[in-house]
PDB file of C-alpha atoms in Angstrom:
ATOM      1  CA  UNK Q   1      -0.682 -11.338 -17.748  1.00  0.00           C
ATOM      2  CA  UNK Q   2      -0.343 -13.840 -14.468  1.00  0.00           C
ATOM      3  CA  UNK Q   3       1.575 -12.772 -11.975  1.00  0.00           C
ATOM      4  CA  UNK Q   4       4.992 -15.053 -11.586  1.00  0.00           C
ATOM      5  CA  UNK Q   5       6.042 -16.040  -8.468  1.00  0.00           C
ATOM      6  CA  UNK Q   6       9.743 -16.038  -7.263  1.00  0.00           C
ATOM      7  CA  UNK Q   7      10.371 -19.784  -6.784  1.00  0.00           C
ATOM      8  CA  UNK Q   8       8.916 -20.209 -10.596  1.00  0.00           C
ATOM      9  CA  UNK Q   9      11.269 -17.125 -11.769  1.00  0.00           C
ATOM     10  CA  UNK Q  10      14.602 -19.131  -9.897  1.00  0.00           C
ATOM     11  CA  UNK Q  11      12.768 -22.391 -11.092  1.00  0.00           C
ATOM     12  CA  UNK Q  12      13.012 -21.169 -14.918  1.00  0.00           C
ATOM     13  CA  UNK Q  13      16.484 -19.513 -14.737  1.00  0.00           C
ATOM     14  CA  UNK Q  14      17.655 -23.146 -12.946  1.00  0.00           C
ATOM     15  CA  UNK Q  15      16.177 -24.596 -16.264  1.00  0.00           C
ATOM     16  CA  UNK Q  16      18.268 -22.107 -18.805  1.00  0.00           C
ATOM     17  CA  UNK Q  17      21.026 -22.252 -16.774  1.00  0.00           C
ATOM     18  CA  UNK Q  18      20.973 -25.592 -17.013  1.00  0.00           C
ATOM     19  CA  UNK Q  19      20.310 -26.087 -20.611  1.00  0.00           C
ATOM     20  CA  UNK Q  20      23.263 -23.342 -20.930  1.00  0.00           C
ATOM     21  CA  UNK Q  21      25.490 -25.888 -19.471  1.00  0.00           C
ATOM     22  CA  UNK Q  22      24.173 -28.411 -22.131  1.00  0.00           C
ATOM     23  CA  UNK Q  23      25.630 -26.723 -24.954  1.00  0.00           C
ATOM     24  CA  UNK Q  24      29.305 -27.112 -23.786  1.00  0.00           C
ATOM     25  CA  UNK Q  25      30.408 -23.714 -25.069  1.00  0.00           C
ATOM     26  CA  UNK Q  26      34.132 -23.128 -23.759  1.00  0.00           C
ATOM     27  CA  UNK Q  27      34.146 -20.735 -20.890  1.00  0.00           C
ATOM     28  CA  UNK Q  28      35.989 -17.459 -21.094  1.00  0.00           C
ATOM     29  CA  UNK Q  29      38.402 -17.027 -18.435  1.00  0.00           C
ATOM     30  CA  UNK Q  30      40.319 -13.956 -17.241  1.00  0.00           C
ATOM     31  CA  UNK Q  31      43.077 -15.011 -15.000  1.00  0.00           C
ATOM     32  CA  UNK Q  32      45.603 -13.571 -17.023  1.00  0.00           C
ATOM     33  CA  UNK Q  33      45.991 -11.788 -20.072  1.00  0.00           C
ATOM     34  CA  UNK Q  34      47.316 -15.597 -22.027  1.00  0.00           C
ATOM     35  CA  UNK Q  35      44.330 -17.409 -20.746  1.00  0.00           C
ATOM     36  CA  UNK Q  36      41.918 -15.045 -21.939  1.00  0.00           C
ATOM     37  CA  UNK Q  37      43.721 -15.095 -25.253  1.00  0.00           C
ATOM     38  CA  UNK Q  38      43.229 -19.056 -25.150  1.00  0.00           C
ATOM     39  CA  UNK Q  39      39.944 -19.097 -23.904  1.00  0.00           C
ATOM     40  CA  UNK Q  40      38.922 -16.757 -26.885  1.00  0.00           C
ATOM     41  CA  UNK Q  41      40.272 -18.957 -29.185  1.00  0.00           C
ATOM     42  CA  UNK Q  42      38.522 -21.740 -27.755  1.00  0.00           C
ATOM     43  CA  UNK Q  43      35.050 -20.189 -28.087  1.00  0.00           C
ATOM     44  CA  UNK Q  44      35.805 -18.940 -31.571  1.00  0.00           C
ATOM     45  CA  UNK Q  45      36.554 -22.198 -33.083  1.00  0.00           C
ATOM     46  CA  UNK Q  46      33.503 -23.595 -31.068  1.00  0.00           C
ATOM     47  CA  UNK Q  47      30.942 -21.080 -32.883  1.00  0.00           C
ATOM     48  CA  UNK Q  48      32.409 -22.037 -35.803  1.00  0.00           C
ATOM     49  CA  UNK Q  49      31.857 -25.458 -35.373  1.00  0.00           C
ATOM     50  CA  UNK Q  50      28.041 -25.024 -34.080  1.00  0.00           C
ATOM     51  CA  UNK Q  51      26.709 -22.057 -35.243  1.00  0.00           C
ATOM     52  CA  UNK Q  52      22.847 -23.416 -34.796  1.00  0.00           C
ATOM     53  CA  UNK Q  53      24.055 -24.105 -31.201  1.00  0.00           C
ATOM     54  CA  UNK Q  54      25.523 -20.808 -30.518  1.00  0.00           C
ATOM     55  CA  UNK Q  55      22.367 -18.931 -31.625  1.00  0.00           C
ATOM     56  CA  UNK Q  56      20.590 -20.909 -29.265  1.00  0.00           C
ATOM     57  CA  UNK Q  57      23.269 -20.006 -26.440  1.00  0.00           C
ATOM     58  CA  UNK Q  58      22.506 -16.407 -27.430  1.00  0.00           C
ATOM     59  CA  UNK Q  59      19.230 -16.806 -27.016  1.00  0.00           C
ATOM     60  CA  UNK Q  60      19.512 -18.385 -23.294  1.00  0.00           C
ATOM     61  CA  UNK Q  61      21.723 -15.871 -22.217  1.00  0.00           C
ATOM     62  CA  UNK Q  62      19.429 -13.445 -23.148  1.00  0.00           C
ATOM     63  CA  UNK Q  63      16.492 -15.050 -21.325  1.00  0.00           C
ATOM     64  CA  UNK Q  64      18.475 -15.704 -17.927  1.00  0.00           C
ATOM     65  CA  UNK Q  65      19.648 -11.916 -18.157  1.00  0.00           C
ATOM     66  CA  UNK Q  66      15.966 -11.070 -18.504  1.00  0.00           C
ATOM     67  CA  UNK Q  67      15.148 -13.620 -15.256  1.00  0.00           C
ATOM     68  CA  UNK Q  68      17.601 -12.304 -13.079  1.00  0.00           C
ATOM     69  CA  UNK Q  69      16.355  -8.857 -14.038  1.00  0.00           C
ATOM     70  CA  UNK Q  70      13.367  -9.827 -12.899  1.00  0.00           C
ATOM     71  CA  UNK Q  71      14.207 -11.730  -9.501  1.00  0.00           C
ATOM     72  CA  UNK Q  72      16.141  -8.430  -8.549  1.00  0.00           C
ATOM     73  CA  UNK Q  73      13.557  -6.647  -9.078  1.00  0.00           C
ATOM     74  CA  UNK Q  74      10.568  -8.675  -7.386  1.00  0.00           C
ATOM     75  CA  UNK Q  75      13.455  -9.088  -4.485  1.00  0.00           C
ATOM     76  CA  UNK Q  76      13.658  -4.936  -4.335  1.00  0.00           C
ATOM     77  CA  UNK Q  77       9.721  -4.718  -4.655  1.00  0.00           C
ATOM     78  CA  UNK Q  78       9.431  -7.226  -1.635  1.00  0.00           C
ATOM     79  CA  UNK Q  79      11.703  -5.581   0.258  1.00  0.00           C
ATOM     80  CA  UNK Q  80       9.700  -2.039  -0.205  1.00  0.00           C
ATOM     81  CA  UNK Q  81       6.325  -3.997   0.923  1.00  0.00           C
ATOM     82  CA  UNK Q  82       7.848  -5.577   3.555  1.00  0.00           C
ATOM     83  CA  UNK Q  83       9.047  -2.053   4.633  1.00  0.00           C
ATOM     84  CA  UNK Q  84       6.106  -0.505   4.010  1.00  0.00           C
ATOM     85  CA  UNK Q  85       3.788  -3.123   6.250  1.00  0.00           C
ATOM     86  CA  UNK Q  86       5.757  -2.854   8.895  1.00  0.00           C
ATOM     87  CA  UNK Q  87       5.332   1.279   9.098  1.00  0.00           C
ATOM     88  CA  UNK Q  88       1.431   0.345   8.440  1.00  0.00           C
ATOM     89  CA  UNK Q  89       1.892  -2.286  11.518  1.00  0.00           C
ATOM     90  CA  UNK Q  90       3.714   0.379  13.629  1.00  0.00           C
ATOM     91  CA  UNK Q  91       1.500   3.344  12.617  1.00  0.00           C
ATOM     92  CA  UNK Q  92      -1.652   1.157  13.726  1.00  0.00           C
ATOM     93  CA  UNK Q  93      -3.118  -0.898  11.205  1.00  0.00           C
ATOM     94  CA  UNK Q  94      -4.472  -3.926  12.109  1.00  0.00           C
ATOM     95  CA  UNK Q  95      -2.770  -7.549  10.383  1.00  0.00           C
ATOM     96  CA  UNK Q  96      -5.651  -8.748   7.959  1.00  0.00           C
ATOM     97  CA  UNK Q  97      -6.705  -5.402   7.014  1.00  0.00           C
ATOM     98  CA  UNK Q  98      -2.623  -4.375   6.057  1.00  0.00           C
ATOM     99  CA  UNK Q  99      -2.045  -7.811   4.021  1.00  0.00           C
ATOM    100  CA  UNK Q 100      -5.370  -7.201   2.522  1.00  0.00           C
ATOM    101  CA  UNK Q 101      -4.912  -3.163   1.638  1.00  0.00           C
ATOM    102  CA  UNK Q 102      -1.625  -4.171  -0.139  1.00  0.00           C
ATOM    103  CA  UNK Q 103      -3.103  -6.087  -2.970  1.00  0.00           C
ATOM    104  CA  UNK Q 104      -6.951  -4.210  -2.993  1.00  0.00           C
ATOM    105  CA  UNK Q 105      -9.441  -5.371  -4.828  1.00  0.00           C
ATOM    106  CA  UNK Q 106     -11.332  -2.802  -6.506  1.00  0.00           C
ATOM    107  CA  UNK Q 107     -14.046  -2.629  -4.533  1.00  0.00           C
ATOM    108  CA  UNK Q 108     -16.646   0.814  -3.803  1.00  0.00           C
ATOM    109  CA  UNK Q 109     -14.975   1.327  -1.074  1.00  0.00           C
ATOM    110  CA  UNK Q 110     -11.202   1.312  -2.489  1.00  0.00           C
ATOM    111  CA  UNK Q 111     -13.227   3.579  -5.570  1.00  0.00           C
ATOM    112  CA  UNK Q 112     -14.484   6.241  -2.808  1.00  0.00           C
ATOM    113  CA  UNK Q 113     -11.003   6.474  -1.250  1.00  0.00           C
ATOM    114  CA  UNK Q 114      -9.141   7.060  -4.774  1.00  0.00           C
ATOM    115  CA  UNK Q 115     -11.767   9.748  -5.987  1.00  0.00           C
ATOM    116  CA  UNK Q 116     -11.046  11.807  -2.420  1.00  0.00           C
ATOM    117  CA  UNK Q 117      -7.599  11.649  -2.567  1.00  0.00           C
ATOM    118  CA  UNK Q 118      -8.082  13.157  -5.606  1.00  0.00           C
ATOM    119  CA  UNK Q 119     -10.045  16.200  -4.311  1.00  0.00           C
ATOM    120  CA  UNK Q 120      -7.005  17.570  -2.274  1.00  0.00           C
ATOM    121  CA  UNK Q 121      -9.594  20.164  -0.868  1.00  0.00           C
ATOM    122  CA  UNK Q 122     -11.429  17.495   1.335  1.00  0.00           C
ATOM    123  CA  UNK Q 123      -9.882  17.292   4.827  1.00  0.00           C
ATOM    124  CA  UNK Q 124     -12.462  13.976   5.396  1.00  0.00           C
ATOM    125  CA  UNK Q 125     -13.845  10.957   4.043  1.00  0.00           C
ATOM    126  CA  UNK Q 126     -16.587   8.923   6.036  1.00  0.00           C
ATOM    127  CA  UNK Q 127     -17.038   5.252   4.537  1.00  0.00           C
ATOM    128  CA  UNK Q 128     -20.602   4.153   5.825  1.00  0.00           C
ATOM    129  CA  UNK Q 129     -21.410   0.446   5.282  1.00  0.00           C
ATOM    130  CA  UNK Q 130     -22.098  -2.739   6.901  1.00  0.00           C
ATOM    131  CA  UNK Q 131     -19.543  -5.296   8.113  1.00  0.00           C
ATOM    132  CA  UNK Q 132     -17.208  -6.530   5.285  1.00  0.00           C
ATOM    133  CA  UNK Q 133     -17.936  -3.644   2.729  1.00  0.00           C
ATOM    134  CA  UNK Q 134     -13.820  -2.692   2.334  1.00  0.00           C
ATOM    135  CA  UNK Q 135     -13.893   0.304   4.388  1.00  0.00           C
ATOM    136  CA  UNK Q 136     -10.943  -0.633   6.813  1.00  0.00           C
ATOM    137  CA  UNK Q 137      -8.663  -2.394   4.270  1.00  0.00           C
ATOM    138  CA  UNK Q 138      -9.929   0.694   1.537  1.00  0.00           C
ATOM    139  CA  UNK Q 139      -8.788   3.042   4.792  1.00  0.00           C
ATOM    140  CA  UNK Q 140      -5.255   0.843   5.264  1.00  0.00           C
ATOM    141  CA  UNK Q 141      -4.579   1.894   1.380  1.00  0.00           C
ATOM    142  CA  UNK Q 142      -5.043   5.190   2.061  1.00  0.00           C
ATOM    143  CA  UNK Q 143      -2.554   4.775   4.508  1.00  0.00           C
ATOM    144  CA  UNK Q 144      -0.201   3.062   2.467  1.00  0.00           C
ATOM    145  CA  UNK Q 145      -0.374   5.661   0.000  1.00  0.00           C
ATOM    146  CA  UNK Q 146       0.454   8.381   2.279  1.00  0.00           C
ATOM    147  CA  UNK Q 147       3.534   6.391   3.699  1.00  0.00           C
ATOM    148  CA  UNK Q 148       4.388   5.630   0.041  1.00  0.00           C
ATOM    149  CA  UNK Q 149       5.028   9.327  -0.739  1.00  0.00           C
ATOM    150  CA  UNK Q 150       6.960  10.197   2.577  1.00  0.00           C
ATOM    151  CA  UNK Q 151       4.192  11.380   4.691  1.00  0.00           C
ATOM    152  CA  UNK Q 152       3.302   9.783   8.002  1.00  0.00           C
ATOM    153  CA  UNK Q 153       0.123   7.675   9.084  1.00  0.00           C
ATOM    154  CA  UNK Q 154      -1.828   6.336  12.004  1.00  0.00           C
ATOM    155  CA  UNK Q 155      -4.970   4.161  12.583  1.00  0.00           C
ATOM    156  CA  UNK Q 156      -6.748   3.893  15.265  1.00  0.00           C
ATOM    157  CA  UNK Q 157     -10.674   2.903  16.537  1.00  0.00           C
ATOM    158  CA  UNK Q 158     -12.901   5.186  17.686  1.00  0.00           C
ATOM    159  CA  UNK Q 159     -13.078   3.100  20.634  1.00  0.00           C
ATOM    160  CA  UNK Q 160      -9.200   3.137  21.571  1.00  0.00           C
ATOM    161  CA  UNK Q 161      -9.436   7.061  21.090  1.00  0.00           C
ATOM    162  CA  UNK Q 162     -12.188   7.313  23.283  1.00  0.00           C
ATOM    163  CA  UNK Q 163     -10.300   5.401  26.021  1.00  0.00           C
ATOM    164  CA  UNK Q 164      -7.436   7.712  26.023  1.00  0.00           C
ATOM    165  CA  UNK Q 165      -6.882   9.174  29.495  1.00  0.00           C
ATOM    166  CA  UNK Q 166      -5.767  12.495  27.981  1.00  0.00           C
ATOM    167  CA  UNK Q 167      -3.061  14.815  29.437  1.00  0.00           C
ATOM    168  CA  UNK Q 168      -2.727  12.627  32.290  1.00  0.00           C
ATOM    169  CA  UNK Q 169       0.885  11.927  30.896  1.00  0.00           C
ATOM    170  CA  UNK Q 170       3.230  13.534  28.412  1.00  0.00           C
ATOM    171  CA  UNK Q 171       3.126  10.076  26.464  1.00  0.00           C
ATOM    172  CA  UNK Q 172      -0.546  10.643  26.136  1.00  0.00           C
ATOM    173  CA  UNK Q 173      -0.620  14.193  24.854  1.00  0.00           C
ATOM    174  CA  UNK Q 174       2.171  13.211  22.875  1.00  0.00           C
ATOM    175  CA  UNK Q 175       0.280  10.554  21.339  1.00  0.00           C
ATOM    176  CA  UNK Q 176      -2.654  12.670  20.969  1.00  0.00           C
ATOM    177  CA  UNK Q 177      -0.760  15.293  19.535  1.00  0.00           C
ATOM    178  CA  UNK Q 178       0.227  12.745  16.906  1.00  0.00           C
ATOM    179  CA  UNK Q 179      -3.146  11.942  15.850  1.00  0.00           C
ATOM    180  CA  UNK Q 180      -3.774  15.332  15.284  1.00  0.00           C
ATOM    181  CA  UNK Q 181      -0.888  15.900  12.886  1.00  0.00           C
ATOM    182  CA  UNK Q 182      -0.118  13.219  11.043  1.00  0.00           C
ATOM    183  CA  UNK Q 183      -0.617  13.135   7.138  1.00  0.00           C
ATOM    184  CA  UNK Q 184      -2.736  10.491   7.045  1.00  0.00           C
ATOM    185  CA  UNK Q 185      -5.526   9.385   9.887  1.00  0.00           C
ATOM    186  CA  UNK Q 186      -7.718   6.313   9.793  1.00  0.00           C
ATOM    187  CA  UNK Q 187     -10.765   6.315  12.179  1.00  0.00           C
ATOM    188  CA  UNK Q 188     -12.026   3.139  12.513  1.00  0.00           C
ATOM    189  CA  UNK Q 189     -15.187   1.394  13.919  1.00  0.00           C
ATOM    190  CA  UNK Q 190     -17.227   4.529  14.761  1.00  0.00           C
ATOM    191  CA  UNK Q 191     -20.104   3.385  15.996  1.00  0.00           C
ATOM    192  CA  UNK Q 192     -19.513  -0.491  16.763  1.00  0.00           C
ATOM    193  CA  UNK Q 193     -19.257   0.179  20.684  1.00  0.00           C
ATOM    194  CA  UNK Q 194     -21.070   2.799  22.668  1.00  0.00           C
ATOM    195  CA  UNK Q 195     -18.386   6.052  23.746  1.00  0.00           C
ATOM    196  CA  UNK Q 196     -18.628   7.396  26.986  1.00  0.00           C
ATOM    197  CA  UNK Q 197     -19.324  11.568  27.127  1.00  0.00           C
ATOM    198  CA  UNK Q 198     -15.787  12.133  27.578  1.00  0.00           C
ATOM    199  CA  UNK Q 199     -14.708   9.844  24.883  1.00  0.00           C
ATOM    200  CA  UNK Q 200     -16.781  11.622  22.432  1.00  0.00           C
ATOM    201  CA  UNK Q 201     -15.892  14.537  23.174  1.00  0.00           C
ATOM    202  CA  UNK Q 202     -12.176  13.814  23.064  1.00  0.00           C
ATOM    203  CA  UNK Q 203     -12.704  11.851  19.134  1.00  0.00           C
ATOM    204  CA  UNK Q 204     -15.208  15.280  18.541  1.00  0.00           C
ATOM    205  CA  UNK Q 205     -11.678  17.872  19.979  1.00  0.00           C
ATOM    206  CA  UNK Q 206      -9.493  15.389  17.757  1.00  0.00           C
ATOM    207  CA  UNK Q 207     -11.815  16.078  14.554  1.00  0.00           C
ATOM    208  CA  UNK Q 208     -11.926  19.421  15.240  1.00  0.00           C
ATOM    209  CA  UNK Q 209      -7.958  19.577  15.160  1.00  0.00           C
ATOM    210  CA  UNK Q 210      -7.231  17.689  12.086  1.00  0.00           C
ATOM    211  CA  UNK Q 211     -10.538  19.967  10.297  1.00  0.00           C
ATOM    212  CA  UNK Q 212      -8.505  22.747  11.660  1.00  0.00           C
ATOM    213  CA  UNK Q 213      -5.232  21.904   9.837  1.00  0.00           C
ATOM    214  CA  UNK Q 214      -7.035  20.243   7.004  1.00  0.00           C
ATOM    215  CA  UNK Q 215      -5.451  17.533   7.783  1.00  0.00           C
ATOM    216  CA  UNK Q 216      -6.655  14.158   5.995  1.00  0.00           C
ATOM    217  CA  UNK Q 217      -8.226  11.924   7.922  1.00  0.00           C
ATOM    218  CA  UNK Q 218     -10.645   8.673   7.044  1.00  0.00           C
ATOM    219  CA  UNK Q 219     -13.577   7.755   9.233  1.00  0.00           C
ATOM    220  CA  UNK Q 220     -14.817   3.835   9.030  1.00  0.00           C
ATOM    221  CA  UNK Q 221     -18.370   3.088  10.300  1.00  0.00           C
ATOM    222  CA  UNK Q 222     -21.056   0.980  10.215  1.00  0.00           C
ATOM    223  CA  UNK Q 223     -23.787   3.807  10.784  1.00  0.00           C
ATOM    224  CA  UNK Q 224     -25.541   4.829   7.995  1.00  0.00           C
ATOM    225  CA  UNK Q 225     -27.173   7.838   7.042  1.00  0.00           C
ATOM    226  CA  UNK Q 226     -26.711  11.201   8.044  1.00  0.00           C
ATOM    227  CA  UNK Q 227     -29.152  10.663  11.355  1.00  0.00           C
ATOM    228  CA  UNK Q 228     -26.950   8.554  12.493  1.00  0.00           C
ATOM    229  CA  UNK Q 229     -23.576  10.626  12.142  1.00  0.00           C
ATOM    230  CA  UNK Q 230     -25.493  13.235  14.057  1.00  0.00           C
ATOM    231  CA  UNK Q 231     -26.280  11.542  17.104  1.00  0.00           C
ATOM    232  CA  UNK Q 232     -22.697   9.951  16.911  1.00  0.00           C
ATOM    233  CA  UNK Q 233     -20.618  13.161  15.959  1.00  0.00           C
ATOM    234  CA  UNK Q 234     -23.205  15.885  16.359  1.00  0.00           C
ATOM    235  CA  UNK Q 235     -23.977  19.152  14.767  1.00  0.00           C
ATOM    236  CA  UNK Q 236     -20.837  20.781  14.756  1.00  0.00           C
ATOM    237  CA  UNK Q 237     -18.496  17.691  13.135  1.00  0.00           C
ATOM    238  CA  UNK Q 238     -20.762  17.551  10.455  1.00  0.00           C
ATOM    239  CA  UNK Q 239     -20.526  21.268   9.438  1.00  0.00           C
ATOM    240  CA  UNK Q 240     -17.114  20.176   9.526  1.00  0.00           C
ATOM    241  CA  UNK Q 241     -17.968  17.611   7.254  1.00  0.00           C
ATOM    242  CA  UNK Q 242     -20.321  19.904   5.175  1.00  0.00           C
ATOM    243  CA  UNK Q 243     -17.147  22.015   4.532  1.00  0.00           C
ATOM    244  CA  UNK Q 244     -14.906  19.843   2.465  1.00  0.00           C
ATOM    245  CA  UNK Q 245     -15.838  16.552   3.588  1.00  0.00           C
ATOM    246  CA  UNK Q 246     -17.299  13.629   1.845  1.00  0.00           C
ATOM    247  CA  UNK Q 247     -19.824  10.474   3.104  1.00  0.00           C
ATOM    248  CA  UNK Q 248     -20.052   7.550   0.891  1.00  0.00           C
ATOM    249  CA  UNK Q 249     -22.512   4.343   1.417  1.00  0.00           C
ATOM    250  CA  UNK Q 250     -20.494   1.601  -0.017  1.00  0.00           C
ATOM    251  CA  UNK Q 251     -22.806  -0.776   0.898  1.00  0.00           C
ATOM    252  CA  UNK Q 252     -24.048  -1.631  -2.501  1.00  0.00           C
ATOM    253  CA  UNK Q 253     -26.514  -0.288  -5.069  1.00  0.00           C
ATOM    254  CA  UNK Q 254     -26.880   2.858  -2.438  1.00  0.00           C
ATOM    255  CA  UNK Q 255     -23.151   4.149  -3.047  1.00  0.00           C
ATOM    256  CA  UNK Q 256     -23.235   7.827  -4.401  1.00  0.00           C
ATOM    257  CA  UNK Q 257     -19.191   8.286  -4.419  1.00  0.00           C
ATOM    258  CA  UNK Q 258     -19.757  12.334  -5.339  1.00  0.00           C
ATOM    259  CA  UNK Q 259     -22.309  13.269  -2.965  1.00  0.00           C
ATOM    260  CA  UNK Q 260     -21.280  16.071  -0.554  1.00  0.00           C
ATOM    261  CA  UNK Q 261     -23.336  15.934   3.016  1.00  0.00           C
ATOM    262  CA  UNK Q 262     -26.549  17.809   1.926  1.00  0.00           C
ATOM    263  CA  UNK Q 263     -26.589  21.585   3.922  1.00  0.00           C
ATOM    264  CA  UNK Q 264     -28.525  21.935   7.648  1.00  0.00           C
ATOM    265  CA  UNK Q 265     -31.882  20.711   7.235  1.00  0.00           C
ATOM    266  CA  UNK Q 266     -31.568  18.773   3.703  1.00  0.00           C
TER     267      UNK Q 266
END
């Protein structure tokens, strides 16, 4: 079934309202207990007059209590997204990959994501795959679905972790602090730009945290193969990884969604 849009939902109850009108059925009024009485009378003898027309009134006041059902309800379901992408916006996520991640396509990607969530056991997920694969917006649902159930989120790039001056402030080991506990954490971009040795090391001691509290936590990159993951995380993220972690290709034809990393030296 399409999905109906709110102006055609007001535009349809405009048209039953209006045909409602049509009909010229008495109105009921309740000023006072005499006008009621009258107004009663009123409708009765109209029924009785047109009964074909006063099914059909039935039948439009069912339909426009249906519609505004409806309207209230896409109105309270607006008001939850709108909610909802602004705690995405706040917690990190970037504009076209939150209006995107709120209406996902199924995509490999979005597929790898929902199978790990289900394996509550797995602390990570890396999404490997070339530029416009799904892995941020697939990431970005994640998120959403771990705001959706009252937990907390963040996303941020591995570059803007690896440019964080840490414990030079309390507001940065605040905010690092954060990334290490909340629910839900979306590292994006690994690999794109070059880290420095202290940026590494501080997105390898942020890892190391969140594997530590088995805490859930995404990783979005465009390297592929375990090789690569090596020289970026090295050996001892991914015997994190090997211990309840997950890396997925999505690029294509190579995506193997229930692969574990193969043990040291596979």
């Amino acid at each position: 079934m399409s999905k109906i849009s709110r102006k055609e939902l007001r535009a349809r109850l405009e048209q039953v309202e209006g045909e409602l009108r049509a009909l010229r059925r008495p109105p009921m009024r309740f000023s006072n207990f005499a006008g009621a009485s009258e107004a009663k009378r009123d409708i009765d003898a109209w029924k009785a007059a047109h009964p074909e027309l006063e099914r059909r009134h039935c039948e439009l006041r069912t339909e426009a209590e249906e519609l505004e059902r409806r309207l209230e309800e896409l109105e309270r379901r607006e008001h939850l997204e709108a909610t909802l992408a602004a705690k995405l916006s706040d917690a990190g996520a970037k504009p076209k990959s939150l209006a995107c991640a709120l209406e996902a396509e199924s995509k490999p990607a979005l597929e790898a994501v929902r199978a790990w969530l289900d394996k509550r056991s797995m602390w990570a997920l890396v999404l490997c795959g070339t530029t416009g694969t799904g892995k941020t917006v697939a990431g970005v649902w994640a998120m959403a679905h771990a705001l959706r159930r009252g937990g907390t989120a963040a996303a941020r790039t591995a570059g803007e972790i690896g440019r964080m001056p840490l414990f030079r402030s309390a507001r940065e080991r605040d905010e690092f602090r954060h990334l290490c506990g909340v629910n839900m954490l979306l590292i994006d971009e690994l690999g794109l730009s070059p880290l420095t040795e202290n940026g590494r090391g501080l997105l390898i001691e942020l890892l190391n945290e969140r594997y530590e509290a088995s805490a859930r936590t995404i990783i979005a990159s465009n390297a592929i193969g375990v090789p690569a993951l090596l020289e970026l995380l090295g050996e001892r993220v991914l015997d994190r990884l090997r211990d309840g972690g997950r890396v997925v290709d999505v690029s294509g034809q190579s995506m193997r969604a229930q692969n574990r990393l193969p043990p040291r030296g596979g």
